[in-house]
Amino acid sequence: MDNTTNPQFTITALTAINIAKATTIILLIGFAFILGIHDWRQVIYLCLHISYCLWWLIEQWFYPQRSKVIFNEPVGVIGLILSLIIIGFLYTLPGYLAFINPNPISFITVAIAIPLFYFGSLINAVADVQKLTAKQYGEGLVTDSIWRFSRNINYFGDLLRYLSFAIVSGSPWGYVVPGLVLIIYLQRILKKEQTMSEKYPNYQDYQNNTPRLIPFIW
């Protein structure tokens, strides 16, 4: 008799985020069908936010080791529900605001939002690839290349993307989401800094010489 049992499916933080990102895509497409597309504002928003979510999912196909080194902690059903509420639903607030905004989007708004999004995406992707590669080869603390500008440069790039969503929405309420993302990231940063000095002997020097989040500023 075979005494082996199938391991139970574990919901990790990454799995929860992936499901939430897919939910975001569905909601944004739903906005397009239900509320309609009346201006380039809605088109641009859909392109930016959906491409962001798709890249998040596709990136894991390019770098399957990602699931082994980040967001691999189990979160359970409660964590999945929270991810759906915050990432899947709340993060679509700027999108909803963009779809109910009756005003045409200005050229200045486009000129600001699109570079912010793509520079943020580039910064985030380069930072993640460099850190994942370093972890794969056991290189320890990453302090060179793009990481010399900020100890959390990947978070900074992500914040630029969420800021671009708020700008495209054309509503002050759209900035609730990047503000919330900033709070979440600051909590992660403070928690991480408590253990980094113990994990990496050279972290103190890195901390003293490199901004925490915003390059050249803080």
CSV table of C-alpha atoms in Angstrom, one decimal:
chain,number,residue,atom,x,y,z
A,1,MET,CA,0.0,0.0,0.0
A,2,ASP,CA,1.3,3.5,-0.9
A,3,ASN,CA,1.5,5.5,2.3
A,4,THR,CA,2.5,8.7,0.6
A,5,THR,CA,0.2,11.6,0.8
A,6,ASN,CA,-0.2,14.6,-1.5
A,7,PRO,CA,1.2,17.8,0.1
A,8,GLN,CA,-1.5,20.4,0.8
A,9,PHE,CA,-1.4,23.4,-1.4
A,10,THR,CA,0.2,26.3,0.4
A,11,ILE,CA,-0.9,29.9,-0.3
A,12,THR,CA,2.3,31.9,-0.3
A,13,ALA,CA,2.4,35.7,-0.4
A,14,LEU,CA,3.5,35.5,-4.1
A,15,THR,CA,0.6,33.3,-5.0
A,16,ALA,CA,-1.8,35.7,-3.3
A,17,ILE,CA,-0.3,38.7,-5.1
A,18,ASN,CA,-0.5,36.9,-8.4
A,19,ILE,CA,-4.2,36.2,-7.9
A,20,ALA,CA,-4.7,39.8,-6.9
A,21,LYS,CA,-2.9,41.1,-10.0
A,22,ALA,CA,-5.1,38.9,-12.2
A,23,THR,CA,-8.1,40.3,-10.4
A,24,THR,CA,-6.9,43.8,-11.1
A,25,ILE,CA,-6.7,43.1,-14.8
A,26,ILE,CA,-10.3,41.7,-14.8
A,27,LEU,CA,-11.6,44.7,-12.9
A,28,LEU,CA,-9.9,47.2,-15.2
A,29,ILE,CA,-11.3,45.5,-18.3
A,30,GLY,CA,-14.7,45.5,-16.5
A,31,PHE,CA,-14.4,49.2,-16.1
A,32,ALA,CA,-13.8,49.6,-19.8
A,33,PHE,CA,-17.0,47.6,-20.7
A,34,ILE,CA,-19.2,49.0,-18.0
A,35,LEU,CA,-18.1,52.6,-17.9
A,36,GLY,CA,-16.9,52.9,-21.4
A,37,ILE,CA,-13.9,54.6,-23.0
A,38,HIS,CA,-14.5,58.3,-23.7
A,39,ASP,CA,-11.0,59.7,-23.9
A,40,TRP,CA,-7.3,58.9,-24.2
A,41,ARG,CA,-7.2,59.0,-20.4
A,42,GLN,CA,-8.9,55.6,-20.1
A,43,VAL,CA,-6.9,54.1,-22.9
A,44,ILE,CA,-3.6,55.3,-21.4
A,45,TYR,CA,-4.6,54.1,-18.0
A,46,LEU,CA,-5.5,50.6,-19.2
A,47,CYS,CA,-2.2,50.3,-21.1
A,48,LEU,CA,-0.1,51.4,-18.1
A,49,HIS,CA,-1.8,49.4,-15.3
A,50,ILE,CA,-2.6,46.2,-17.3
A,51,SER,CA,0.9,46.1,-18.7
A,52,TYR,CA,2.3,46.5,-15.2
A,53,CYS,CA,0.2,43.6,-13.9
A,54,LEU,CA,1.1,41.4,-16.9
A,55,TRP,CA,4.8,42.1,-16.5
A,56,TRP,CA,4.6,41.1,-12.9
A,57,LEU,CA,3.2,37.8,-14.0
A,58,ILE,CA,5.4,37.3,-17.0
A,59,GLU,CA,8.6,38.2,-15.1
A,60,GLN,CA,8.1,35.1,-13.0
A,61,TRP,CA,8.1,33.0,-16.1
A,62,PHE,CA,11.4,34.6,-17.2
A,63,TYR,CA,12.9,34.2,-13.7
A,64,PRO,CA,11.2,31.2,-12.0
A,65,GLN,CA,13.7,31.4,-9.1
A,66,ARG,CA,11.9,34.5,-8.0
A,67,SER,CA,9.2,32.4,-6.3
A,68,LYS,CA,12.0,30.8,-4.2
A,69,VAL,CA,13.6,33.9,-2.8
A,70,ILE,CA,10.9,36.6,-2.5
A,71,PHE,CA,7.3,36.6,-1.1
A,72,ASN,CA,7.6,32.8,-0.4
A,73,GLU,CA,6.2,33.0,3.2
A,74,PRO,CA,2.9,31.3,3.7
A,75,VAL,CA,-0.1,33.7,4.2
A,76,GLY,CA,-3.1,31.4,4.2
A,77,VAL,CA,-6.6,32.2,3.2
A,78,ILE,CA,-6.6,35.4,5.3
A,79,GLY,CA,-3.5,36.7,3.5
A,80,LEU,CA,-5.1,35.9,0.2
A,81,ILE,CA,-8.3,37.8,1.1
A,82,LEU,CA,-6.3,40.8,2.3
A,83,SER,CA,-4.3,40.8,-1.0
A,84,LEU,CA,-7.5,40.7,-3.0
A,85,ILE,CA,-8.9,43.6,-1.0
A,86,ILE,CA,-5.8,45.8,-1.1
A,87,ILE,CA,-4.0,44.9,-4.3
A,88,GLY,CA,-6.9,43.4,-6.3
A,89,PHE,CA,-9.6,46.0,-5.5
A,90,LEU,CA,-8.2,49.1,-3.7
A,91,TYR,CA,-5.3,49.5,-6.1
A,92,THR,CA,-7.7,49.9,-9.0
A,93,LEU,CA,-9.1,53.1,-7.4
A,94,PRO,CA,-7.1,55.4,-9.8
A,95,GLY,CA,-8.4,53.3,-12.7
A,96,TYR,CA,-12.0,53.8,-11.6
A,97,LEU,CA,-11.4,57.5,-11.1
A,98,ALA,CA,-9.9,57.7,-14.6
A,99,PHE,CA,-13.0,56.1,-16.1
A,100,ILE,CA,-15.4,58.4,-14.4
A,101,ASN,CA,-13.3,61.5,-15.1
A,102,PRO,CA,-15.2,63.5,-17.8
A,103,ASN,CA,-12.3,65.8,-18.5
A,104,PRO,CA,-10.0,65.1,-21.5
A,105,ILE,CA,-6.4,64.3,-20.5
A,106,SER,CA,-3.9,67.0,-21.1
A,107,PHE,CA,-0.6,66.7,-23.0
A,108,ILE,CA,1.2,67.8,-19.9
A,109,THR,CA,-0.3,65.0,-17.9
A,110,VAL,CA,0.7,62.4,-20.5
A,111,ALA,CA,4.2,63.9,-20.8
A,112,ILE,CA,4.6,63.5,-17.0
A,113,ALA,CA,2.8,60.1,-16.4
A,114,ILE,CA,4.3,58.0,-19.2
A,115,PRO,CA,8.0,58.7,-18.5
A,116,LEU,CA,7.3,58.2,-14.8
A,117,PHE,CA,5.8,54.8,-15.5
A,118,TYR,CA,8.5,53.6,-17.8
A,119,PHE,CA,11.4,54.9,-15.8
A,120,GLY,CA,9.8,53.3,-12.7
A,121,SER,CA,9.3,50.0,-14.5
A,122,LEU,CA,12.9,50.1,-15.8
A,123,ILE,CA,14.3,50.9,-12.4
A,124,ASN,CA,12.3,48.2,-10.7
A,125,ALA,CA,13.1,45.5,-13.3
A,126,VAL,CA,16.8,46.2,-13.3
A,127,ALA,CA,16.9,46.2,-9.5
A,128,ASP,CA,15.0,42.9,-9.2
A,129,VAL,CA,17.1,41.2,-11.9
A,130,GLN,CA,20.3,42.3,-10.3
A,131,LYS,CA,19.3,41.2,-6.8
A,132,LEU,CA,17.9,37.8,-8.0
A,133,THR,CA,21.1,37.1,-10.0
A,134,ALA,CA,23.2,38.0,-6.9
A,135,LYS,CA,21.1,35.7,-4.7
A,136,GLN,CA,21.4,32.9,-7.3
A,137,TYR,CA,25.2,33.1,-7.2
A,138,GLY,CA,25.4,33.7,-3.5
A,139,GLU,CA,27.0,37.1,-3.8
A,140,GLY,CA,25.6,38.5,-0.5
A,141,LEU,CA,24.6,42.1,0.0
A,142,VAL,CA,24.1,44.0,-3.3
A,143,THR,CA,25.5,47.5,-3.1
A,144,ASP,CA,26.7,48.3,-6.6
A,145,SER,CA,25.1,49.3,-9.9
A,146,ILE,CA,21.6,50.6,-9.5
A,147,TRP,CA,21.6,49.7,-5.8
A,148,ARG,CA,24.2,52.3,-5.0
A,149,PHE,CA,21.6,55.0,-5.5
A,150,SER,CA,19.1,53.7,-2.9
A,151,ARG,CA,18.9,50.8,-0.4
A,152,ASN,CA,15.4,50.1,-1.7
A,153,ILE,CA,15.6,51.2,-5.3
A,154,ASN,CA,13.1,48.6,-6.4
A,155,TYR,CA,10.5,50.1,-4.1
A,156,PHE,CA,11.3,53.5,-5.5
A,157,GLY,CA,10.7,52.3,-9.0
A,158,ASP,CA,7.4,50.8,-8.0
A,159,LEU,CA,6.3,54.0,-6.3
A,160,LEU,CA,6.9,55.9,-9.6
A,161,ARG,CA,4.6,53.6,-11.4
A,162,TYR,CA,1.8,54.0,-8.9
A,163,LEU,CA,2.4,57.7,-8.9
A,164,SER,CA,1.9,57.7,-12.7
A,165,PHE,CA,-1.5,55.9,-12.2
A,166,ALA,CA,-2.6,58.6,-9.9
A,167,ILE,CA,-1.5,61.3,-12.3
A,168,VAL,CA,-3.5,59.7,-15.2
A,169,SER,CA,-6.6,59.4,-13.0
A,170,GLY,CA,-6.8,63.2,-12.8
A,171,SER,CA,-8.2,63.1,-9.3
A,172,PRO,CA,-6.7,63.9,-5.9
A,173,TRP,CA,-8.2,60.7,-4.6
A,174,GLY,CA,-6.0,58.8,-6.9
A,175,TYR,CA,-3.0,59.6,-4.7
A,176,VAL,CA,-4.4,57.5,-1.9
A,177,VAL,CA,-3.0,54.4,-3.6
A,178,PRO,CA,0.7,55.6,-3.9
A,179,GLY,CA,0.4,56.9,-0.4
A,180,LEU,CA,-0.8,53.5,0.8
A,181,VAL,CA,2.0,51.8,-1.1
A,182,LEU,CA,4.5,54.1,0.4
A,183,ILE,CA,3.3,53.3,3.9
A,184,ILE,CA,3.5,49.5,3.2
A,185,TYR,CA,7.0,49.9,1.8
A,186,LEU,CA,8.2,51.9,4.8
A,187,GLN,CA,6.9,49.2,7.1
A,188,ARG,CA,8.8,46.6,5.1
A,189,ILE,CA,11.9,48.8,5.1
A,190,LEU,CA,11.9,49.3,8.8
A,191,LYS,CA,11.4,45.7,9.4
A,192,LYS,CA,14.1,44.7,7.0
A,193,GLU,CA,16.6,47.1,8.5
A,194,GLN,CA,16.3,45.4,11.9
A,195,THR,CA,17.8,42.2,10.6
A,196,MET,CA,20.1,43.4,7.8
A,197,SER,CA,23.0,44.4,10.1
A,198,GLU,CA,23.0,40.9,11.6
A,199,LYS,CA,22.8,39.2,8.3
A,200,TYR,CA,25.4,41.3,6.4
A,201,PRO,CA,28.5,42.7,8.3
A,202,ASN,CA,29.0,45.5,5.7
A,203,TYR,CA,25.4,46.7,5.9
A,204,GLN,CA,26.2,49.5,8.3
A,205,ASP,CA,28.6,51.1,5.9
A,206,TYR,CA,26.0,50.7,3.1
A,207,GLN,CA,23.3,52.2,5.3
A,208,ASN,CA,25.5,55.2,6.2
A,209,ASN,CA,26.5,56.0,2.6
A,210,THR,CA,23.3,55.2,0.6
A,211,PRO,CA,19.8,56.8,0.8
A,212,ARG,CA,17.1,54.7,2.3
A,213,LEU,CA,14.5,55.1,-0.5
A,214,ILE,CA,14.7,58.2,-2.7
A,215,PRO,CA,18.0,58.5,-4.6
A,216,PHE,CA,20.2,61.5,-3.5
A,217,ILE,CA,17.5,62.7,-1.1
A,218,TRP,CA,16.5,60.2,1.6
